[in-house]
Short mmCIF file of C-alpha atoms in Angstrom, two decimals:
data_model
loop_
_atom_site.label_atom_id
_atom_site.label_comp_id
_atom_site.label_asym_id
_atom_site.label_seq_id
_atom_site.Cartn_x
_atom_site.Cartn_y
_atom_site.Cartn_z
CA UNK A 584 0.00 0.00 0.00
CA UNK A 585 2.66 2.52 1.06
CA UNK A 586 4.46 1.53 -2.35
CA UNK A 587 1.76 2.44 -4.25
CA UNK A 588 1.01 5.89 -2.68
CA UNK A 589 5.36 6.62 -3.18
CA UNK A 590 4.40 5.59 -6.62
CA UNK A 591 0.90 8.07 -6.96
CA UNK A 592 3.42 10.62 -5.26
CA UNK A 593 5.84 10.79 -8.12
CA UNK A 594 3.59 10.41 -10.89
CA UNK A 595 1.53 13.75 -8.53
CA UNK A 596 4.51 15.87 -9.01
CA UNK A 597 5.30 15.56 -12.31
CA UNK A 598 1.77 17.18 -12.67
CA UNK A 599 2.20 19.49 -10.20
CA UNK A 600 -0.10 17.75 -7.37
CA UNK A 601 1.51 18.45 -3.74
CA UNK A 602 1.48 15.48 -2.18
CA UNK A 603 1.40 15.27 1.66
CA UNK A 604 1.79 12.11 3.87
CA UNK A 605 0.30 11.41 7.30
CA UNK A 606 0.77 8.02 9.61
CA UNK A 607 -2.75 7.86 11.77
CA UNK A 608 -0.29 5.68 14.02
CA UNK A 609 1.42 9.25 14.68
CA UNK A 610 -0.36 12.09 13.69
CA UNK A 611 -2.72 13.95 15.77
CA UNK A 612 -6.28 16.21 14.77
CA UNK A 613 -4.36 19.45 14.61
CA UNK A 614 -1.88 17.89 12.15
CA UNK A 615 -4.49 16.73 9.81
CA UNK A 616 -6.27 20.43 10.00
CA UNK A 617 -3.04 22.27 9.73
CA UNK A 618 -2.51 20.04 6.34
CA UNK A 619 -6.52 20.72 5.52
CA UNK A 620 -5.23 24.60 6.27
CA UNK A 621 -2.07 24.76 3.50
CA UNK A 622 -4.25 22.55 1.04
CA UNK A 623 -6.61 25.37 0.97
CA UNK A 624 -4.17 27.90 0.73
CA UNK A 625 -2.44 25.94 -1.90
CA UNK A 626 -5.59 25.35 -3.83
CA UNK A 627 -7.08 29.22 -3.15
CA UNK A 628 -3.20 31.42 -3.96
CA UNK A 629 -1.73 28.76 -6.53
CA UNK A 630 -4.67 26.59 -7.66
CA UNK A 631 -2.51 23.76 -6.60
CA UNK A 632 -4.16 20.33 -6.09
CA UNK A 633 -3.41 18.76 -2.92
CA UNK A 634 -3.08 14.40 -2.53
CA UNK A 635 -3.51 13.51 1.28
CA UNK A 636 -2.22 9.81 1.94
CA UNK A 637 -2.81 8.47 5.59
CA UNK A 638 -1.30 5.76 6.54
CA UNK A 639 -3.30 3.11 8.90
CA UNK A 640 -6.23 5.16 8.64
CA UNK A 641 -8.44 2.80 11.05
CA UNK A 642 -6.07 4.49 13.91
CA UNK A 643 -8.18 7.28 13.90
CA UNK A 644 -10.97 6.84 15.73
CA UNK A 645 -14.99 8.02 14.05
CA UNK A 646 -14.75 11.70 14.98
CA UNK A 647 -11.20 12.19 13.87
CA UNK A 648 -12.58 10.65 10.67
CA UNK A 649 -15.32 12.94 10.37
CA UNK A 650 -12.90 16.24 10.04
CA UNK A 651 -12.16 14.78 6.81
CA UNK A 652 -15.60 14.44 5.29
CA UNK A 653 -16.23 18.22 4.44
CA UNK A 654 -12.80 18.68 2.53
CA UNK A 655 -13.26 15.52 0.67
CA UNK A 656 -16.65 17.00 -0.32
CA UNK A 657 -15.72 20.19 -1.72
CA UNK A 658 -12.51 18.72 -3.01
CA UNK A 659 -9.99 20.46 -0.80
CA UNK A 660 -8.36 17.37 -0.88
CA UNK A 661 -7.99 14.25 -2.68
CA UNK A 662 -7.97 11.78 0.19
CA UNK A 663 -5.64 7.97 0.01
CA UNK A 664 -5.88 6.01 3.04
CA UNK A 665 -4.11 2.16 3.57
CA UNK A 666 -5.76 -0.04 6.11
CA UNK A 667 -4.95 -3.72 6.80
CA UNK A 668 -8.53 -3.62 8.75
CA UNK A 669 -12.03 -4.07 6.86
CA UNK A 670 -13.06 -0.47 5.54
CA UNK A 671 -16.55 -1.71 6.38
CA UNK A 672 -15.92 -1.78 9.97
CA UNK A 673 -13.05 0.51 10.78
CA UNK A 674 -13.98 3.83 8.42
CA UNK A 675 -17.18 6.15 8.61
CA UNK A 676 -19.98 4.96 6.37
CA UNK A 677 -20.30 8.52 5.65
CA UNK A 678 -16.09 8.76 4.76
CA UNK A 679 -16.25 5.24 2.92
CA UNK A 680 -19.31 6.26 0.58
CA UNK A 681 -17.29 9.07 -0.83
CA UNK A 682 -14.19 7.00 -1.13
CA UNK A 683 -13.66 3.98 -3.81
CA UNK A 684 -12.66 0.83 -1.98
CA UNK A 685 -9.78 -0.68 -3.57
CA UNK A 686 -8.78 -4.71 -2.55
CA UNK A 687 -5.04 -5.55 -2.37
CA UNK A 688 -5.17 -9.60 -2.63
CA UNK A 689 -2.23 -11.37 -1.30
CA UNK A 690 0.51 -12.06 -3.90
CA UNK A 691 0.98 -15.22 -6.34
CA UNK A 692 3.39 -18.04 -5.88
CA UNK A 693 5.20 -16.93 -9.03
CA UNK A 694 5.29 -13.18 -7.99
CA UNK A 695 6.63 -14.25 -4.84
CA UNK A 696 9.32 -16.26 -6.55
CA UNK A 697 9.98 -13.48 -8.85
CA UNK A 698 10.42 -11.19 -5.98
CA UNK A 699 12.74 -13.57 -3.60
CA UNK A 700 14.80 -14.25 -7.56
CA UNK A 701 15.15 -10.55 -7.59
CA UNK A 702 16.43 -10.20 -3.93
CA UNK A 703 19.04 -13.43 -3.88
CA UNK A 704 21.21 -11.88 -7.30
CA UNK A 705 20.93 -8.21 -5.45
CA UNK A 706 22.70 -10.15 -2.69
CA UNK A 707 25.25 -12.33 -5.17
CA UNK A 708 23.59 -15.30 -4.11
CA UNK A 709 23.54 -18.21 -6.69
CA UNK A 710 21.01 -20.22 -7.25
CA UNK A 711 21.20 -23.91 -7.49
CA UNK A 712 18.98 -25.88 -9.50
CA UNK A 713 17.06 -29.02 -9.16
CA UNK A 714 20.26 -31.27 -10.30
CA UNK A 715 22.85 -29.11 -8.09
CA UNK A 716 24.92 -28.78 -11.11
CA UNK A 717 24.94 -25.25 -12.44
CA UNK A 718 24.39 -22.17 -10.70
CA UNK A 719 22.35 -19.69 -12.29
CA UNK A 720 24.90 -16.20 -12.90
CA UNK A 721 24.47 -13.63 -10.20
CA UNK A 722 24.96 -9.77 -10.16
CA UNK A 723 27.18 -8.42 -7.40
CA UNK A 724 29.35 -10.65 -5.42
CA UNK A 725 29.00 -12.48 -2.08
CA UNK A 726 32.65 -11.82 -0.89
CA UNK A 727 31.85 -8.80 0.77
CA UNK A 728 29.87 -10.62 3.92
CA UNK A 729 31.77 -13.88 2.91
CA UNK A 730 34.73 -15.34 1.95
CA UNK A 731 33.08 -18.40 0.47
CA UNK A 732 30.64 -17.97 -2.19
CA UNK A 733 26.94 -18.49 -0.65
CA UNK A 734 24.73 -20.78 -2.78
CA UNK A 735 20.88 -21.18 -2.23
CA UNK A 736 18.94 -24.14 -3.78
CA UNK A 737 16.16 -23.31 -6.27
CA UNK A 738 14.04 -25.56 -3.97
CA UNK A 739 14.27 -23.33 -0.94
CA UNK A 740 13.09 -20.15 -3.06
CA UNK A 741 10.66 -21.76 -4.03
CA UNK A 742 9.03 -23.37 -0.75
CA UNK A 743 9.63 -19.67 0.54
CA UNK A 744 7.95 -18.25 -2.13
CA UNK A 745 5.21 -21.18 -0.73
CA UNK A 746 5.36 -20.93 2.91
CA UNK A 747 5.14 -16.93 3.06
CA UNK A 748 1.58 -16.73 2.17
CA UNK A 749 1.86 -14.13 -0.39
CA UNK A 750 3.20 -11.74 1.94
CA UNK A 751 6.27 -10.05 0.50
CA UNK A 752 8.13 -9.06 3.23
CA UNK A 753 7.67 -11.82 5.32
CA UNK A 754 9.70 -13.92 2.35
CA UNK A 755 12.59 -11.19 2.15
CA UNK A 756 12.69 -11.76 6.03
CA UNK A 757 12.76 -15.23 5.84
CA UNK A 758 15.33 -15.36 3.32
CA UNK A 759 17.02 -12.90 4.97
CA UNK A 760 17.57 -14.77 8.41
CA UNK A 761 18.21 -18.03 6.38
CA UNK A 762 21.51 -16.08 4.68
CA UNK A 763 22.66 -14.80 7.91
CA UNK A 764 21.78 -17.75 9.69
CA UNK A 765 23.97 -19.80 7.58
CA UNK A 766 26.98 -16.89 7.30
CA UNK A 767 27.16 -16.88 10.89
CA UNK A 768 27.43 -20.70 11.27
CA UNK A 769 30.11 -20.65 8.21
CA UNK A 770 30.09 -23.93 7.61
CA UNK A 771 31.27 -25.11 3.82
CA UNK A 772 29.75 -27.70 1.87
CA UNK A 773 31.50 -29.04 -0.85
CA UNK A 774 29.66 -28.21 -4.71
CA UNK A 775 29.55 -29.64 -7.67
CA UNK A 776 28.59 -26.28 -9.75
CA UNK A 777 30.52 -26.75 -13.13
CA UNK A 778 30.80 -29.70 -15.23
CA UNK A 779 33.93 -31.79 -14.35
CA UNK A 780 34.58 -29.08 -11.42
CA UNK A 781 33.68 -28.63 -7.67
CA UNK A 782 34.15 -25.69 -5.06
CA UNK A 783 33.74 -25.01 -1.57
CA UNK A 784 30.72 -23.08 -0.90
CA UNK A 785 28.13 -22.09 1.88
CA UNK A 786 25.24 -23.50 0.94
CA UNK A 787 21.35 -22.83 2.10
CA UNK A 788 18.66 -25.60 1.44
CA UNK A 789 14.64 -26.04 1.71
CA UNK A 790 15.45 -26.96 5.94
CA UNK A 791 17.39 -23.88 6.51
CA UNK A 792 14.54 -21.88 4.93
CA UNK A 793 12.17 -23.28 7.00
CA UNK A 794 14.33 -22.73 10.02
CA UNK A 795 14.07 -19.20 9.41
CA UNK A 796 10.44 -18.91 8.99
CA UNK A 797 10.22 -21.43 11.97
CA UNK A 798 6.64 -22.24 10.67
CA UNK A 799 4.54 -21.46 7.79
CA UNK A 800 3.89 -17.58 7.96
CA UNK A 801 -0.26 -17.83 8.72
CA UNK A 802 -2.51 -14.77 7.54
CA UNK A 803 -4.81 -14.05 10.49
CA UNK A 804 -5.49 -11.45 12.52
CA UNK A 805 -7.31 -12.00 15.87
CA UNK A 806 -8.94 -8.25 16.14
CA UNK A 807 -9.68 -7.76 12.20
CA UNK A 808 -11.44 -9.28 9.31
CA UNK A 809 -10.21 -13.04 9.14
CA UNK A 810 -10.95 -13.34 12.52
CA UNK A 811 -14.61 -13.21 11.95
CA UNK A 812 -13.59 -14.96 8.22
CA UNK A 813 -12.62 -18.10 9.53
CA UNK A 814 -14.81 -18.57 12.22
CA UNK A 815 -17.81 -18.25 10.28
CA UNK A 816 -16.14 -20.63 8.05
CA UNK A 817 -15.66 -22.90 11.07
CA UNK A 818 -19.27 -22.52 11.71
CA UNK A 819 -20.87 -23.04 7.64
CA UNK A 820 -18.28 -26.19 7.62
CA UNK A 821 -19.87 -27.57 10.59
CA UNK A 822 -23.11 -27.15 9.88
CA UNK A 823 -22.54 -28.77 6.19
CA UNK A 824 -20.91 -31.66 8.32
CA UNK A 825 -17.15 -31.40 6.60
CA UNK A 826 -15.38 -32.79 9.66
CA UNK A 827 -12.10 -32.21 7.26
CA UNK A 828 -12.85 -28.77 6.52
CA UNK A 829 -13.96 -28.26 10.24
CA UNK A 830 -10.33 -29.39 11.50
CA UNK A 831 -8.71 -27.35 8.94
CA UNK A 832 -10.72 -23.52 9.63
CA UNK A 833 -9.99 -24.67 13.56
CA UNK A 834 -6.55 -25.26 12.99
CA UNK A 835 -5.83 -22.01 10.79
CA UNK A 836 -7.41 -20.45 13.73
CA UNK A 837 -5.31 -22.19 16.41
CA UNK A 838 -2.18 -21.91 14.69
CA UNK A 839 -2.37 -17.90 14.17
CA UNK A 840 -3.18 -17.28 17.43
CA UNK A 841 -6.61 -17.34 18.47
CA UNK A 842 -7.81 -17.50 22.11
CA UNK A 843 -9.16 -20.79 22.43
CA UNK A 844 -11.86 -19.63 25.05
CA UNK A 845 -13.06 -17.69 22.12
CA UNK A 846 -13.57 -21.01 20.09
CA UNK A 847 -15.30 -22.71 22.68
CA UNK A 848 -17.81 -20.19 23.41
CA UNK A 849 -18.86 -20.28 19.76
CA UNK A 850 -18.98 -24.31 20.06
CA UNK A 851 -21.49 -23.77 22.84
CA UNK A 852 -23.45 -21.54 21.10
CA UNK A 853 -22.88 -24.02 17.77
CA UNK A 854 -24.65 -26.92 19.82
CA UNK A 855 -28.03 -25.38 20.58
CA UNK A 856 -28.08 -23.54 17.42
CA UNK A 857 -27.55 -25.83 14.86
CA UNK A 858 -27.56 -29.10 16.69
CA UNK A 859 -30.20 -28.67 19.32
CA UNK A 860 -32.66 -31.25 20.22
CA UNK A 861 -31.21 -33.59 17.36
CA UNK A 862 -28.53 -34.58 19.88
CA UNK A 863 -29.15 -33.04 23.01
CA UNK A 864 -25.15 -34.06 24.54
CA UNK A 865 -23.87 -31.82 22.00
CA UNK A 866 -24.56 -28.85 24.68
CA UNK A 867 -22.67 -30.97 27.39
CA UNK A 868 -19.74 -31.51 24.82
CA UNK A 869 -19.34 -28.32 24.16
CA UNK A 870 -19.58 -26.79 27.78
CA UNK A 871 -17.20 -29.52 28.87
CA UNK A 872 -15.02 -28.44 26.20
CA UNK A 873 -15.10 -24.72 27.02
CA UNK A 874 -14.15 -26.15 31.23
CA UNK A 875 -11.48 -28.33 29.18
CA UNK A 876 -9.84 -25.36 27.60
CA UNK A 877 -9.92 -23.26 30.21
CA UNK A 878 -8.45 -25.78 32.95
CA UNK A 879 -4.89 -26.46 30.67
CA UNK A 880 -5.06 -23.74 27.94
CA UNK A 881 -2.77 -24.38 24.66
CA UNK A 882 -1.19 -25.77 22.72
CA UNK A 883 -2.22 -29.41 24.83
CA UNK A 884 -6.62 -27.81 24.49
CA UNK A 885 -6.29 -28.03 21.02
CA UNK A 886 -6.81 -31.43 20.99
CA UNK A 887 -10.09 -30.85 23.15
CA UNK A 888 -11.44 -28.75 20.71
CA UNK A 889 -10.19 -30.82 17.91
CA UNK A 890 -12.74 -33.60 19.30
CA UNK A 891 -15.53 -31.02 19.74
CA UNK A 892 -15.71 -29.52 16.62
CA UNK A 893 -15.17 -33.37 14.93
CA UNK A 894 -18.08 -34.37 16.90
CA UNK A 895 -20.19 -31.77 15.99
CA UNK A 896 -19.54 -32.19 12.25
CA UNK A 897 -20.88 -35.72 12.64
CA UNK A 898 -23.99 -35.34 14.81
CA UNK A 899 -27.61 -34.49 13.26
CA UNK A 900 -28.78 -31.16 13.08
CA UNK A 901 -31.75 -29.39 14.02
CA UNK A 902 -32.50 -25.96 13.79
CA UNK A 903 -36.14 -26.60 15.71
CA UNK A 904 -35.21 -24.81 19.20
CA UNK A 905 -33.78 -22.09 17.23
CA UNK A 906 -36.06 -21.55 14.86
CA UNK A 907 -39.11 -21.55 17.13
CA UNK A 908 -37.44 -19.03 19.81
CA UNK A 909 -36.61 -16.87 16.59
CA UNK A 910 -40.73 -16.87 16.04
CA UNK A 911 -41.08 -16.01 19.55
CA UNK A 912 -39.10 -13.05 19.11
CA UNK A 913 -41.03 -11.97 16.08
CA UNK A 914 -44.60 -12.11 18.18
CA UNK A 915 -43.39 -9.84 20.54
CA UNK A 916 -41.69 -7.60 18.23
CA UNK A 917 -44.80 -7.47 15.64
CA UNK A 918 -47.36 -7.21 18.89
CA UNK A 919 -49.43 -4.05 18.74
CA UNK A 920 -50.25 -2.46 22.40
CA UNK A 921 -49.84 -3.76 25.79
CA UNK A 922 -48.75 -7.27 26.11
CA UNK A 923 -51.15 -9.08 27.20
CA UNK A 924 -50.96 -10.38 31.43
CA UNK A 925 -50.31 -13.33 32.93
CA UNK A 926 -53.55 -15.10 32.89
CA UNK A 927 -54.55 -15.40 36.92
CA UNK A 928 -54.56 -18.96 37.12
CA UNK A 929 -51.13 -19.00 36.00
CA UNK A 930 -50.09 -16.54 39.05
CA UNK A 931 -48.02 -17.09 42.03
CA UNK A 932 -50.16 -15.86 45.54
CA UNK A 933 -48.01 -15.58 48.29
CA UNK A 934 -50.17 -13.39 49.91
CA UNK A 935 -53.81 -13.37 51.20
CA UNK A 936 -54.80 -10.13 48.67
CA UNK A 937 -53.60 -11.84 46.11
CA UNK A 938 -55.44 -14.95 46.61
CA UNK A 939 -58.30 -12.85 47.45
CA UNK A 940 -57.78 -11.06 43.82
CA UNK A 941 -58.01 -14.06 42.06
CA UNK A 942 -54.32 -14.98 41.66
CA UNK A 943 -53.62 -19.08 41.03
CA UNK A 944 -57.41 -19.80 41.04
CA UNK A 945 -58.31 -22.48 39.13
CA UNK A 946 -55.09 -23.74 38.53
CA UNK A 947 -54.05 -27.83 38.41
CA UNK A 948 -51.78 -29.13 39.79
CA UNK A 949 -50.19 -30.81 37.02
CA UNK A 950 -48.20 -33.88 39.54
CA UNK A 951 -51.57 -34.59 40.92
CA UNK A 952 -53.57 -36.09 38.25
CA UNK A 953 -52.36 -39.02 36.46
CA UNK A 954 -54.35 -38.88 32.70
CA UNK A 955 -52.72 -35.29 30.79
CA UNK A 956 -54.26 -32.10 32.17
CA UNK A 957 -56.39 -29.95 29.92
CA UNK A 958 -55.38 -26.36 31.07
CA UNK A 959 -54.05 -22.89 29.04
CA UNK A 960 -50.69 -21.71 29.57
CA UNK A 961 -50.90 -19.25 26.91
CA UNK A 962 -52.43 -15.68 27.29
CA UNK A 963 -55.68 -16.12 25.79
CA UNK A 964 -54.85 -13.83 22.88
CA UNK A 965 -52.75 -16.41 21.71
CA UNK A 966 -54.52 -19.35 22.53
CA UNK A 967 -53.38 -21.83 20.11
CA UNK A 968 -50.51 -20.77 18.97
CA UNK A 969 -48.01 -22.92 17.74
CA UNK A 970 -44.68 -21.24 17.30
CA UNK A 971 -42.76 -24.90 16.36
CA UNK A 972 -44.83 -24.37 13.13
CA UNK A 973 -43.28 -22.69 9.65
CA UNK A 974 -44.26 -18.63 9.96
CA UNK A 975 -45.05 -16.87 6.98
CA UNK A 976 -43.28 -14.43 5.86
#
């Protein structure tokens, strides 16, 4: 993103645009209205067009935000601003319907390998390919932070270029610590890297890459959007009973971080929601689960929920509980007036007025009788009601 607006900046002043750049992470109110203040000037004196670029623009908080929206309306400013957030949730509604939204997707496999190509022949590295016989030519030399030559294997670039998740700079970090990893170690391996010839190099394979990156870089973000991306996708793969794709959304979860209480709670919630009455232990999995979790934490819970969410892929479903409460809802909601009372007979009368008002007259005693008691327990306004049934809508 900040690439981008370095590259709007220089094609802004070959027009003329003043281009101005602002890190939300930094800048306070009055530094955004003494930058409002010039553009004005600029745009009143010179009839200069001003380019505002802020940087982690969810920092701001909503009325910071709003100082923006009457300059961006009148055109005092042209206004750029880089999240890693969801617009949807982190910018005004008001600021994000004058704005174009515009989706940077994660880089390709092959960009990623064209990138980490680019970055090993800055650094004189030579690459090895599959047969360790000839090393591709490389700009620049590797004597200056070696003696020996330093080799990488076209293998390792390329389960970087894998393992990074189309995240550029976490492969130029991970290649990075892999190189000086290996320098600091010094330790020479013997190449074959010209026909009928050998030499003494340093040389960095597919395990030293992944002893840099430690693990595979995971894209998730606890407090943003693929928090609420996966877990949804937890939920939908539950519910469509893909045990397989239900271990895989909780471990991508897991794995980058998230609070396994978190999980849990949405397993309970999973059980009576989607599983309900079908299979009414679901609820005591789940709650047992949650205790589980919270009595030894990670990494050894994971297994806990592991089971759980397995379970829960395989049991029956049953939306019946939910569905009816969800009609319940609606009759209150749609009910026009005074909800109706408590019929009397239906009353508690602790007290000698209220028995002498009516209160619990008439009512049976259900334990009492042994054939099924014929009595209302609905107000009599909606006597009859069914709310198991299908509702119109």
């Amino acid at each position: 993103q900040t690439t981008l607006a370095h590259i709007i900046a220089n094609s802004s002043k070959k027009n003329g645009t003043r281009f101005v750049t602002l890190s939300a992470t930094s800048a306070k109110t009055n530094d955004v209205r003494d930058v409002i203040s010039q553009a004005q000037n600029e745009k009143r004196l010179f009839k200069r067009k001003t380019i505002l670029f802020i940087d982690e623009i969810h920092r701001f908080n909503k009325s910071q935000q709003d100082t923006f929206l009457p300059h961006v309306e009148c055109g005092t400013v042209t206004l750029i601003g880089a999240t890693t957030e969801n617009p949807s949730f982190q910018v005004n509604a008001a600021l994000l319907s004058r704005c174009r939204v515009i989706v940077l997707e994660k880089l390709s496999v092959e960009a990623m390998e064209a990138i980490l190509m680019r970055a090993v022949r800055s650094l004189g590295v030579q690459v090895l390919g599959q047969g360790d016989q000839h090393g591709s030519s490389a700009t620049g030399s590797s004597s200056e932070s070696s003696e020996f030559p330093v080799y990488i294997e076209e293998k390792a670039l390329n389960t970087l270029a894998y393992l990074c998740d189309g995240d550029a700079r976490t492969g130029l970090n991970g290649l990075q610590l892999a190189i000086q990893a290996r320098l600091a170690v010094g330790k020479t391996t013997p190449l074959s890297i010209t026909e009928g010839g050998s030499a003494d190099g340093i040389l960095i394979t597919e395990e030293h890459v992944k002893e840099g990156l430690q693990r595979s870089h995971i894209l998730y973000d606890r407090a943003g959007e693929e928090h609420y991306n996966c877990i949804s996708a937890l939920h939908k793969s539950m519910r469509g009973s893909d045990e397989n794709a239900s271990l895989y959304w909780l471990a991508r979860m897991l794995e980058g971080g998230e609070d396994p209480l978190y999980v849990a709670r949405r397993l309970v919630r999973f059980a009576s929601e989607d599983i309900g009455l079908a299979d009414p232990l679901a609820l005591t999995q789940a709650v047992a689960a949650y205790q589980g979790c919270h009595f030894i934490g990670m990494p050894e819970c994971e297994v806990i929920l592991a089971q759980c969410v397995v379970y829960f892929a395989r049991a029956p479903k049953s939306i019946e509980v939910y569905r009816a409460y969800s009609n319940v809802k609606e009759c209150l909601r749609m009910h026009t007036g005074p909800l109706p009372p408590v019929p009397l007979h239906l009353r508690n009368a602790p007290t000698r007025l209220m028995k002498n008002l009516g209160y619990g007259k008439g009512y049976k005693y259900n334990p009492m009788y042994k054939e099924p008691v014929e009595q209302d327990y609905l107000p009599e306004e909606l006597k009859g009601t069914d709310f198991f049934k299908e509702r119109k809508t």
